[in-house]
PDB file of C-alpha atoms and ligand atoms in Angstrom:
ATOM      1  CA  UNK A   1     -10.806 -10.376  12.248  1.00 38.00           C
ATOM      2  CA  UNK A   2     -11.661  -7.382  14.927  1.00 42.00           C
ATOM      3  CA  UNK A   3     -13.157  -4.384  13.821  1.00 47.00           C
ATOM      4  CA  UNK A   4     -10.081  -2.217  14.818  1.00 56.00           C
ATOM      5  CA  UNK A   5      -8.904  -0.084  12.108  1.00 72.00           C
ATOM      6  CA  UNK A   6      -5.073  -0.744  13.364  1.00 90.00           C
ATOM      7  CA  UNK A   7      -3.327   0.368   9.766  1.00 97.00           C
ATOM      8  CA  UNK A   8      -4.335   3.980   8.489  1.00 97.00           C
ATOM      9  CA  UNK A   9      -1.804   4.344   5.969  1.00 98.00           C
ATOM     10  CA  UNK A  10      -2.249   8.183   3.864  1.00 98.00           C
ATOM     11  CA  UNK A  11       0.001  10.128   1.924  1.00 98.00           C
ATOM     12  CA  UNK A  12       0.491  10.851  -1.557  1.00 98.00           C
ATOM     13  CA  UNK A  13       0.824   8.434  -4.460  1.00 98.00           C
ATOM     14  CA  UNK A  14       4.216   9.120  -5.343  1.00 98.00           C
ATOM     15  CA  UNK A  15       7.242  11.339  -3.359  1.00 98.00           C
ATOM     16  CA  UNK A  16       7.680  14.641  -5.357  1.00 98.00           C
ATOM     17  CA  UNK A  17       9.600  16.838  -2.973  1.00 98.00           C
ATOM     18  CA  UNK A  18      11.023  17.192   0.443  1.00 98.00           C
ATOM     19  CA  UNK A  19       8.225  20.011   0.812  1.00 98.00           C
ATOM     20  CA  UNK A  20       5.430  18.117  -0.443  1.00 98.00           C
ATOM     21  CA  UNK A  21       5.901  15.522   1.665  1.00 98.00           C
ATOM     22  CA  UNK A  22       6.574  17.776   4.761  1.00 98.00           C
ATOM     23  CA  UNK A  23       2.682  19.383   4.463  1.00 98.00           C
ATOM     24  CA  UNK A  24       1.328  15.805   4.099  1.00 98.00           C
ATOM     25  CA  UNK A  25       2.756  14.822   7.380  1.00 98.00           C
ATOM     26  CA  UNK A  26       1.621  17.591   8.973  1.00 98.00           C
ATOM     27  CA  UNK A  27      -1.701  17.404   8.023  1.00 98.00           C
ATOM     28  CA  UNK A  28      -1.883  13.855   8.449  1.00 98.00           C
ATOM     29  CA  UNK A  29       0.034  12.803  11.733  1.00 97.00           C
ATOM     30  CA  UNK A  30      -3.877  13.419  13.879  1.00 96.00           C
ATOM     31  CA  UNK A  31      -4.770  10.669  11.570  1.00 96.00           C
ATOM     32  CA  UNK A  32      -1.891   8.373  10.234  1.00 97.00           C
ATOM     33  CA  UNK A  33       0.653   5.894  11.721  1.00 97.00           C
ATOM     34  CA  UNK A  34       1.871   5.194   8.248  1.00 98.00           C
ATOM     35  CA  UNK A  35       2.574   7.842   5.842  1.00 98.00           C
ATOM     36  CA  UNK A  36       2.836   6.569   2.404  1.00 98.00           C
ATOM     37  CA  UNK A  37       4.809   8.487  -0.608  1.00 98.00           C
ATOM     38  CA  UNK A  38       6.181   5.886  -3.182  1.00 98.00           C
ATOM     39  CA  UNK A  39       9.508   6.398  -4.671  1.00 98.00           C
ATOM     40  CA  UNK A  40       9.776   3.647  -7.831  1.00 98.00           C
ATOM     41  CA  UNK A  41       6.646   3.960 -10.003  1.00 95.00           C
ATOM     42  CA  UNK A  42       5.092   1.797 -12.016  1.00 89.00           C
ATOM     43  CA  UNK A  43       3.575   3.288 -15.249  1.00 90.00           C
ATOM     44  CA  UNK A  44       0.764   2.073 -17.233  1.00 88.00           C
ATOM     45  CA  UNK A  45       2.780   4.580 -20.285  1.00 91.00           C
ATOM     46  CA  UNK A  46       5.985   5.921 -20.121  1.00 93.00           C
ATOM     47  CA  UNK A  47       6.392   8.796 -18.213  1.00 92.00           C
ATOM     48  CA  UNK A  48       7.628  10.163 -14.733  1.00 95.00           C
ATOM     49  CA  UNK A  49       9.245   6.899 -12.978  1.00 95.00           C
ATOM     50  CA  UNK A  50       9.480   8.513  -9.656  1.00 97.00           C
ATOM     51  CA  UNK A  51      12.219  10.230  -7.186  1.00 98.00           C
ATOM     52  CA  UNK A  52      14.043   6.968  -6.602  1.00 97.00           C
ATOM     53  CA  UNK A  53      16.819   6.404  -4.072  1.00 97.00           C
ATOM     54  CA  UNK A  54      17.682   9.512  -3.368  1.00 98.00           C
ATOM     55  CA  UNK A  55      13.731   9.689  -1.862  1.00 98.00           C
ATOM     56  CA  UNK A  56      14.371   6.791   0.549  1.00 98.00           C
ATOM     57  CA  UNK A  57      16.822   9.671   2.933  1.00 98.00           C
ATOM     58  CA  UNK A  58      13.956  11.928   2.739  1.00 98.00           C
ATOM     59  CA  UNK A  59      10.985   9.871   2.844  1.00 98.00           C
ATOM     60  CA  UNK A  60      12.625   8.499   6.712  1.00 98.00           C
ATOM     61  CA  UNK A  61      13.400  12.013   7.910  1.00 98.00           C
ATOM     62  CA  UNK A  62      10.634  13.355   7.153  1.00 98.00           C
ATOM     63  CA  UNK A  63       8.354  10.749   8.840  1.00 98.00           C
ATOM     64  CA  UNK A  64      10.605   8.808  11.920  1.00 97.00           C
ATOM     65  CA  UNK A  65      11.252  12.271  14.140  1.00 97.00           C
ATOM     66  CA  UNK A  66       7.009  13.149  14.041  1.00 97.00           C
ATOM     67  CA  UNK A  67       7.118   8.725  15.501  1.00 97.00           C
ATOM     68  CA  UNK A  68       5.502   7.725  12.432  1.00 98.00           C
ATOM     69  CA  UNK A  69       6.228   4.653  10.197  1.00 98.00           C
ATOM     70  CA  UNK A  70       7.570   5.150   6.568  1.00 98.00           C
ATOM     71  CA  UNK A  71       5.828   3.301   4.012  1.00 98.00           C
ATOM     72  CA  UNK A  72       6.707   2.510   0.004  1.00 98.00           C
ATOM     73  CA  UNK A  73       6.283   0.199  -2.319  1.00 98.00           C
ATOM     74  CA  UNK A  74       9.583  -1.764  -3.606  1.00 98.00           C
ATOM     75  CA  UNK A  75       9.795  -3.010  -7.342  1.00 97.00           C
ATOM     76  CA  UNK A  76      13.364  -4.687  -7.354  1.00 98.00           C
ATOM     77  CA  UNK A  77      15.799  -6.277  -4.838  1.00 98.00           C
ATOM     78  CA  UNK A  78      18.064  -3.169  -5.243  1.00 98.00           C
ATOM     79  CA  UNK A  79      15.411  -1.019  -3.977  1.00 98.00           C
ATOM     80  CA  UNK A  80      15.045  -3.589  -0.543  1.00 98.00           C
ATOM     81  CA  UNK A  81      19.003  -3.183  -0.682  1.00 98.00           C
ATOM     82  CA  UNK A  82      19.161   0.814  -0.648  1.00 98.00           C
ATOM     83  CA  UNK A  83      15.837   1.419   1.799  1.00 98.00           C
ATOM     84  CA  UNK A  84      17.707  -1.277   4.023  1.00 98.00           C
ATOM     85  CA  UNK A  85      21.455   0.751   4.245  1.00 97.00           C
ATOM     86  CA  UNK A  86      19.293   4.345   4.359  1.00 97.00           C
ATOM     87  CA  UNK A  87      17.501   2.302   7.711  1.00 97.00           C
ATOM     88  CA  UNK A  88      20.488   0.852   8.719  1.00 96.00           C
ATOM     89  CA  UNK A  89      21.913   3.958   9.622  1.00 95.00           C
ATOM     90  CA  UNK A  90      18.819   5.061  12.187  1.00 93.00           C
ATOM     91  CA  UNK A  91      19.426   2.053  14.110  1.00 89.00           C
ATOM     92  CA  UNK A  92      17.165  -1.044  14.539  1.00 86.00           C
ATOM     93  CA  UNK A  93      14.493   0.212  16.857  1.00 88.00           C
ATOM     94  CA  UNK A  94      12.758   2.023  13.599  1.00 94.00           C
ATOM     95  CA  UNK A  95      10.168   0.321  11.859  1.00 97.00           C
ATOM     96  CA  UNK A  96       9.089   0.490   8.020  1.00 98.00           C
ATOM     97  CA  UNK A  97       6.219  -0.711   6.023  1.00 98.00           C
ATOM     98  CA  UNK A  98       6.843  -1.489   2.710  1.00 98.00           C
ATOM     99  CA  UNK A  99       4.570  -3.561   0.191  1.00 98.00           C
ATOM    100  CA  UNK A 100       4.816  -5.437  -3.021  1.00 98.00           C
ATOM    101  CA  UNK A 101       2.536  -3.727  -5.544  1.00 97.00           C
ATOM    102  CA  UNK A 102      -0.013  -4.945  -7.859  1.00 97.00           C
ATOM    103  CA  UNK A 103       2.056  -4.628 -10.970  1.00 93.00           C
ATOM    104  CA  UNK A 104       5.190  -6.239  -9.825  1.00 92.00           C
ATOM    105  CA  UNK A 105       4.138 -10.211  -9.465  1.00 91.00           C
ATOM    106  CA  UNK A 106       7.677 -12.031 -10.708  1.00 94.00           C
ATOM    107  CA  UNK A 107       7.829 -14.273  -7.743  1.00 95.00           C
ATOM    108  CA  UNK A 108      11.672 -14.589  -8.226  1.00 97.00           C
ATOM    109  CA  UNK A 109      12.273 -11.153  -7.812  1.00 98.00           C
ATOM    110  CA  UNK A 110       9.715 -11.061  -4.747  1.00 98.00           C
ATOM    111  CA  UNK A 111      11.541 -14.153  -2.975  1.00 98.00           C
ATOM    112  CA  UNK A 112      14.798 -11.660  -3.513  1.00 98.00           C
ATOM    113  CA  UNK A 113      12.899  -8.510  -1.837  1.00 98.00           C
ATOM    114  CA  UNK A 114      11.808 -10.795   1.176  1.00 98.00           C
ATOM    115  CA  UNK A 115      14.837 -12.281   1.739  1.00 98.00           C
ATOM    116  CA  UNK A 116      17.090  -9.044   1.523  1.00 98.00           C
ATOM    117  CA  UNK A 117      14.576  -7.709   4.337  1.00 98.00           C
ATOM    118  CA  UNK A 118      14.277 -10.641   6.208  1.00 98.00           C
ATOM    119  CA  UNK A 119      17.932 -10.889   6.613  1.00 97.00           C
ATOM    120  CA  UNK A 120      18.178  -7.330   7.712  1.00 97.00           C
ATOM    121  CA  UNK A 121      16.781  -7.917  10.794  1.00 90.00           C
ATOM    122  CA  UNK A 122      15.082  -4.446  10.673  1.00 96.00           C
ATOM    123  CA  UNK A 123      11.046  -4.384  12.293  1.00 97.00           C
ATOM    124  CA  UNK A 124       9.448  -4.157   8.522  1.00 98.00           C
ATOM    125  CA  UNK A 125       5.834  -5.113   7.923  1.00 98.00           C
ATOM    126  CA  UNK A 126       5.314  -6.374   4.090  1.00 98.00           C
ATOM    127  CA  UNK A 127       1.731  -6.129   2.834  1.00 98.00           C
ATOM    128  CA  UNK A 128       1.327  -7.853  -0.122  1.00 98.00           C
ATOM    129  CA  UNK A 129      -0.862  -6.190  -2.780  1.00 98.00           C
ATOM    130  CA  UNK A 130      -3.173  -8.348  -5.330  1.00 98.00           C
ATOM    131  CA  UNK A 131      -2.352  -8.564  -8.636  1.00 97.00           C
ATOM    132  CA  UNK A 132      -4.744  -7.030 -11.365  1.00 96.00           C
ATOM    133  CA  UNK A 133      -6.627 -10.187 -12.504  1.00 95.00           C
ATOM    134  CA  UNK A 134      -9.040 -11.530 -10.218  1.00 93.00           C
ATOM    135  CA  UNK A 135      -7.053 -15.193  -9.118  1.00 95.00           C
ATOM    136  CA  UNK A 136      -6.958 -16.187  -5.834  1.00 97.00           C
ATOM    137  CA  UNK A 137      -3.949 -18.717  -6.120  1.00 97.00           C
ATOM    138  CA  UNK A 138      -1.798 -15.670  -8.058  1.00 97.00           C
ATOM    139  CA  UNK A 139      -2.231 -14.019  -4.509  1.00 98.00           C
ATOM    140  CA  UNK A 140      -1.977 -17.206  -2.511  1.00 98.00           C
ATOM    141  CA  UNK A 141       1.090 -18.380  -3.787  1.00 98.00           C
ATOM    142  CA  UNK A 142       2.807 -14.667  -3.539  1.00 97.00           C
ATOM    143  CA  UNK A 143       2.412 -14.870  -0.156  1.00 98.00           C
ATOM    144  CA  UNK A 144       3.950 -18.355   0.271  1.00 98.00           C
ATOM    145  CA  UNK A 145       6.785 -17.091  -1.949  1.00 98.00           C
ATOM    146  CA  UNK A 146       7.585 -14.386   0.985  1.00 98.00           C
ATOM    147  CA  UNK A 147       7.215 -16.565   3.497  1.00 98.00           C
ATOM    148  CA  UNK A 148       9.324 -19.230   1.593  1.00 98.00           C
ATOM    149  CA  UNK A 149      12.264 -16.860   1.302  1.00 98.00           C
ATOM    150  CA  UNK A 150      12.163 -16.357   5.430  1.00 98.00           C
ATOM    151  CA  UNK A 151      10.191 -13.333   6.204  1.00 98.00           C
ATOM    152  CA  UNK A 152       8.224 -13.817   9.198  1.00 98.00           C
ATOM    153  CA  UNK A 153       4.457 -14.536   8.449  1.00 98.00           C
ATOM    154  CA  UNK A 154       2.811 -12.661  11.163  1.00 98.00           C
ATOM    155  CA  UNK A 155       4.631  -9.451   9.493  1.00 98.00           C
ATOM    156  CA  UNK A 156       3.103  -9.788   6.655  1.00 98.00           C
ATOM    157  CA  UNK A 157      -0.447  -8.212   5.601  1.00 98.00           C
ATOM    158  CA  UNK A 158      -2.963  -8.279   2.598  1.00 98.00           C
ATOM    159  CA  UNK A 159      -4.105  -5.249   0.484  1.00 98.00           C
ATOM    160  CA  UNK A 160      -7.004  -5.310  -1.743  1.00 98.00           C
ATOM    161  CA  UNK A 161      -6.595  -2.773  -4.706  1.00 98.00           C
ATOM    162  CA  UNK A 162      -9.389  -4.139  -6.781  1.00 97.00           C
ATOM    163  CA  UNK A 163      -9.498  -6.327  -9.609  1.00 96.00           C
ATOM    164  CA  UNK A 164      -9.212  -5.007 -13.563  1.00 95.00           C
ATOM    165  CA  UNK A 165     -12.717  -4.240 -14.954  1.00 92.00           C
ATOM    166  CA  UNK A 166     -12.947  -6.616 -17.499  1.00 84.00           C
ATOM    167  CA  UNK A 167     -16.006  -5.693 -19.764  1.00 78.00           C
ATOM    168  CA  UNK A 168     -18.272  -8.948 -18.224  1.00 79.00           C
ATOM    169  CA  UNK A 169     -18.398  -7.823 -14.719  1.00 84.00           C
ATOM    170  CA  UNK A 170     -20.716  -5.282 -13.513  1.00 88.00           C
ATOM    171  CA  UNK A 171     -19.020  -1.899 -12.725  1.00 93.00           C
ATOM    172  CA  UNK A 172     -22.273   0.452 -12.248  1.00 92.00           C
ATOM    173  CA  UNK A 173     -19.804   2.947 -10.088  1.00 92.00           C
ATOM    174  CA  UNK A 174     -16.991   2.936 -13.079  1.00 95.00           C
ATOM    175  CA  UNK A 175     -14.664   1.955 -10.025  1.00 97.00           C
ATOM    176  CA  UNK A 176     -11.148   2.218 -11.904  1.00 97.00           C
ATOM    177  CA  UNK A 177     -10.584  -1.045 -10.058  1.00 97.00           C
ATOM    178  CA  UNK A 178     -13.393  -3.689  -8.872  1.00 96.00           C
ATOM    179  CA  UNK A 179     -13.539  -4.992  -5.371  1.00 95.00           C
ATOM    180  CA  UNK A 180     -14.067  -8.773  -4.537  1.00 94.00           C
ATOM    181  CA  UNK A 181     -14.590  -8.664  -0.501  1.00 93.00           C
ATOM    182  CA  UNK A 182     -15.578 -12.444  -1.116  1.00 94.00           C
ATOM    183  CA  UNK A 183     -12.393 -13.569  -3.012  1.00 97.00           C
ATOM    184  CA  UNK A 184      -9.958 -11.614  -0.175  1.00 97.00           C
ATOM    185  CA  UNK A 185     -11.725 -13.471   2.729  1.00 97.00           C
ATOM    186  CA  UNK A 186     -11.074 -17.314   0.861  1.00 98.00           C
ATOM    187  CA  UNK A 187      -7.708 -15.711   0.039  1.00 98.00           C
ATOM    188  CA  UNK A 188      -6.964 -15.207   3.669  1.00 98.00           C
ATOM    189  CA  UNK A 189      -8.756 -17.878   5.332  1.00 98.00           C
ATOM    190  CA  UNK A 190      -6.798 -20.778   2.545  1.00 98.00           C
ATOM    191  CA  UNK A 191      -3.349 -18.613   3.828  1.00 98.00           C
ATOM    192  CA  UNK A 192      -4.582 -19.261   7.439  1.00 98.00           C
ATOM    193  CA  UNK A 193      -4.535 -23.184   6.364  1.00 98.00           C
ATOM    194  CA  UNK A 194      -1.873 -23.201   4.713  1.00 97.00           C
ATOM    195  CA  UNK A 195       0.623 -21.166   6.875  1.00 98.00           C
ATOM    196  CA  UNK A 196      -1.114 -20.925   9.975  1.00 98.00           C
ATOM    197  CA  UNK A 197      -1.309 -16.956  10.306  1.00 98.00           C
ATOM    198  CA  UNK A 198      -4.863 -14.728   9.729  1.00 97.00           C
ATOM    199  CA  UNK A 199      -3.385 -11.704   8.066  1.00 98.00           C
ATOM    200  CA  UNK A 200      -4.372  -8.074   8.664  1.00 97.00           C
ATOM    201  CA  UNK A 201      -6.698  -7.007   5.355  1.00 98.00           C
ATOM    202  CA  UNK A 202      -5.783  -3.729   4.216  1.00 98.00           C
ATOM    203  CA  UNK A 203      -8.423  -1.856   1.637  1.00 98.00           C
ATOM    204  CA  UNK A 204      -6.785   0.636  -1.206  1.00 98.00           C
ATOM    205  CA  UNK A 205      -9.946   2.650  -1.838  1.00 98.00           C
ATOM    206  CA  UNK A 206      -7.706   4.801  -3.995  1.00 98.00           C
ATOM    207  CA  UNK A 207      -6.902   2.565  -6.544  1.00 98.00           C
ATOM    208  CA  UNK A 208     -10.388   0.906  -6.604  1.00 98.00           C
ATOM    209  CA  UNK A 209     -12.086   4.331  -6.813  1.00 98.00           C
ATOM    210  CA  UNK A 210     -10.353   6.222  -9.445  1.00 98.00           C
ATOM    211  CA  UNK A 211     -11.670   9.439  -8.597  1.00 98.00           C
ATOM    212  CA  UNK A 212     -12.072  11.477  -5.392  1.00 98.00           C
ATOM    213  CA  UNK A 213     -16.017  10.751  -5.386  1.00 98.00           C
ATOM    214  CA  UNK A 214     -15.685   6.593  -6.120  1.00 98.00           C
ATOM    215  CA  UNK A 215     -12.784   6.631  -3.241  1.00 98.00           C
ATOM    216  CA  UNK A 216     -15.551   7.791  -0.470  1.00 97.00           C
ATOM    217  CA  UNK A 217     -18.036   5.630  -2.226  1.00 97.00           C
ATOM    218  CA  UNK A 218     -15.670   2.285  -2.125  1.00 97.00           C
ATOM    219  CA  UNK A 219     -15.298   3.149   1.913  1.00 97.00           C
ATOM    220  CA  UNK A 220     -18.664   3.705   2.511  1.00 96.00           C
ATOM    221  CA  UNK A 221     -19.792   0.251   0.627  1.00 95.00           C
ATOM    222  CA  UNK A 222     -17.417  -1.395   3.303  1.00 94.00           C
ATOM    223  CA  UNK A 223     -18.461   0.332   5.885  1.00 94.00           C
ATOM    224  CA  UNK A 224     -22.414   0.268   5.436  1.00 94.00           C
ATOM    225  CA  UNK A 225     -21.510  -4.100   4.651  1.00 93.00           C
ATOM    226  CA  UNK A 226     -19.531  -4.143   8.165  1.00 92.00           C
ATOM    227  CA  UNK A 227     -16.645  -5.473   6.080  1.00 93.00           C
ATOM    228  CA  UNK A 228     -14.068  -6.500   8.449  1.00 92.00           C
ATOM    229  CA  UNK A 229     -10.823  -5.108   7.096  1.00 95.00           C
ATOM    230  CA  UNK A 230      -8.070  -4.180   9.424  1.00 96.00           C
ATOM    231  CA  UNK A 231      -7.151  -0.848   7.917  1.00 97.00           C
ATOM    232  CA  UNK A 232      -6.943   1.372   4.840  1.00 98.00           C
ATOM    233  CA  UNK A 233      -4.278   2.414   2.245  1.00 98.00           C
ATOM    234  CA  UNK A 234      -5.286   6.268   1.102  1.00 98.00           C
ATOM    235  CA  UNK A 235      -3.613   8.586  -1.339  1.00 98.00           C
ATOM    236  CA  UNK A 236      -3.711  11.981  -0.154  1.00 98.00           C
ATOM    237  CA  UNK A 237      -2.296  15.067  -2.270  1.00 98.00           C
ATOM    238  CA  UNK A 238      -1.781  18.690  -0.617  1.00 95.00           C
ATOM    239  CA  UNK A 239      -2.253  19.821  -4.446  1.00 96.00           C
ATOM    240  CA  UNK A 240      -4.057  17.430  -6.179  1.00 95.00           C
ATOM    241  CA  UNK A 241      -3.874  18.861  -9.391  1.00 95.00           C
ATOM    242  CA  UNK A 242      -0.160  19.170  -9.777  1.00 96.00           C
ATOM    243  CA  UNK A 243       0.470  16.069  -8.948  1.00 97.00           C
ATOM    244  CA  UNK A 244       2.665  13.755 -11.084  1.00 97.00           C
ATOM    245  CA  UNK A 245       1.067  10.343 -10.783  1.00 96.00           C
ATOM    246  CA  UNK A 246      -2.553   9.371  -9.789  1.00 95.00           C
ATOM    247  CA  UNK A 247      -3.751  13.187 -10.286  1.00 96.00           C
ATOM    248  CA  UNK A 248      -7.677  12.239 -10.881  1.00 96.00           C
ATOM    249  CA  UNK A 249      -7.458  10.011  -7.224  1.00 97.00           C
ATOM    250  CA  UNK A 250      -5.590  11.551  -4.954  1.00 98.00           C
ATOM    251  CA  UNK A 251      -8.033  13.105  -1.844  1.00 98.00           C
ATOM    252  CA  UNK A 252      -7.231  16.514  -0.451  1.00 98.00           C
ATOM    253  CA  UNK A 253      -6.614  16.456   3.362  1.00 97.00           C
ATOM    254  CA  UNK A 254     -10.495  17.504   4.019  1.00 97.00           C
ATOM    255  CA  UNK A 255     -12.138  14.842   2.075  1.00 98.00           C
ATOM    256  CA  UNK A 256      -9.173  12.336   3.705  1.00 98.00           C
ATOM    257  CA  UNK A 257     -10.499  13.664   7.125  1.00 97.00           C
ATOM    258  CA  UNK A 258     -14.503  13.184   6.132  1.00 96.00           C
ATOM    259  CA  UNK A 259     -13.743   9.779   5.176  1.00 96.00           C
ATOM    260  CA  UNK A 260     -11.218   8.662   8.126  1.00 95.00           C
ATOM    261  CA  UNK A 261     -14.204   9.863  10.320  1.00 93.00           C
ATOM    262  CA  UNK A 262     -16.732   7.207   9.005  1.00 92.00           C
ATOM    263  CA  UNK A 263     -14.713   4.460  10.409  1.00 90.00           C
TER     264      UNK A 263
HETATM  265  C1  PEP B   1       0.243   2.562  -5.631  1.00 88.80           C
HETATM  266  O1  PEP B   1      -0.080   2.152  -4.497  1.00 88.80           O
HETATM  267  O2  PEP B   1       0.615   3.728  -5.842  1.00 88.80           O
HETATM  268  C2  PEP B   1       0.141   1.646  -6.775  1.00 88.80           C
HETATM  269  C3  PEP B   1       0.962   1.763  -7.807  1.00 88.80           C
HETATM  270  O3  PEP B   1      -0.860   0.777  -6.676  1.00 88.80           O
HETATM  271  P1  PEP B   1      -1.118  -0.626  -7.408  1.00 88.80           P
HETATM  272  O4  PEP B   1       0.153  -1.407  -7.214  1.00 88.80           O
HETATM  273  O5  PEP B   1      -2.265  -1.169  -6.627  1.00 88.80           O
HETATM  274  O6  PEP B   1      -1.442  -0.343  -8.820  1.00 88.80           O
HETATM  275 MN1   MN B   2      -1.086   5.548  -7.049  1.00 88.80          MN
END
């Protein structure tokens, strides 16, 4: 793996608004190819479940005229089946990023996402998030599910979010979610056996920090170890405060900036 951050990925957790999203491209298009602003949410209580299809329209608009690359996170084949007609009518020169998240591990309803977008025929990268619990093979064999159902391998990518904190393993940080930079690399060096592809390592410092403060401190433990990841998966919040999901992570556009700079 090279030591070119190639993926900066920023935005905010979840889309709230045409608006909101239109100030988080423009302060982030210096910085990001990939603007992130999820549309389906997955709640630890019930709450806010999140714009939904009508987002995918604004969430393309908003991002493909400034040349940058839309990125969610799909939960259920119908979600691949709406982002796919909402890209089908820009043409097939656009590209997407979309990713499976940490919470959403039924590998029949994954193998149903990859194959809707692998049959599209649309330029999509799939990064494949790990689940909460700490298991290699989980991971492994999510990835061989995508593959399995016909989407390219060398489009797809890793993300480390960080494993639950169960009570045994040290946490001195209180990281919301604890990193294993060991586990990812046998993780991608058994899926460069197996299927014959190294896959790009993306970091989620947001959702291993927790909190503004443990989200520069999870970067700068990479950074200081020369951990070779390939790129980084930020939450970033023009209003913090108000926003609906994720409120105590999100980083304003500043402290986004300071931390893009250490790389
Ligand atoms: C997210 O990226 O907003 C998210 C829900 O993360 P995870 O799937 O890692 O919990
Ligand atoms: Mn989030």
């Amino acid at each position: 793996m090279n030591n070119r951050k190639k993926y900066i990925i920023a935005g905010p957790c979840a889309l709230e608004s045409r608006e909101q999203l239109r100030e988080s491209v423009q302060a982030l298009k210096p910085y990001a190819t990939y603007i992130r602003a999820s549309l389906w949410k997955p709640r630890t209580r019930p709450g806010w479940e999140g714009y939904g299809k009508e987002g995918i329209k604004i969430l393309l608009e908003e991002t493909i005229p400034h040349q940058l690359i839309p990125a969610t996170e799909l939960m259920m084949p119908e979600h691949a089946e709406d982002v796919v007609h909402e890209l089908n009518k820009f043409g097939t020169s656009v590209k997407m990023f979309l990713w499976i998240g940490a919470r959403n591990q039924n590998h029949i309803i994954i193998h149903e996402i990859a194959k809707i977008l692998a049959d599209s025929k649309h330029d999509i990268l799939l990064m494949i998030k790990n689940q909460p619990w700490p298991d290699p093979y989980h991971w492994i064999g999510l990835v061989q599910h995508v593959a399995h159902a016909g989407f390219p391998k060398e489009k797809i990518l890793l993300c480390h979010r960080g494993f639950y904190p169960y009570s045994t393993i040290p946490n001195p940080d209180k990281f919301r979610n604890i990193p294993d930079f060991e586990l990812v690399m046998d993780v991608r060096n058994q899926i460069e056996k197996d299927l014959g592809v190294a896959m790009p390592v993306i970091i989620d410092p947001s959702h291993i920090g927790g909190s503004p403060e443990n989200v520069k401190k999870a970067v700068s433990i990479m950074v200081d170890q020369n951990y070779p990841f390939d790129g980084l998966i930020v939450e970033v919040h023009p209003d913090r405060e108000k926003a609906k999901t994720d409120a105590t992570q999100q980083l304003y556009t500043e402290e986004f900036i300071e931390v893009f700079r250490t790389l």
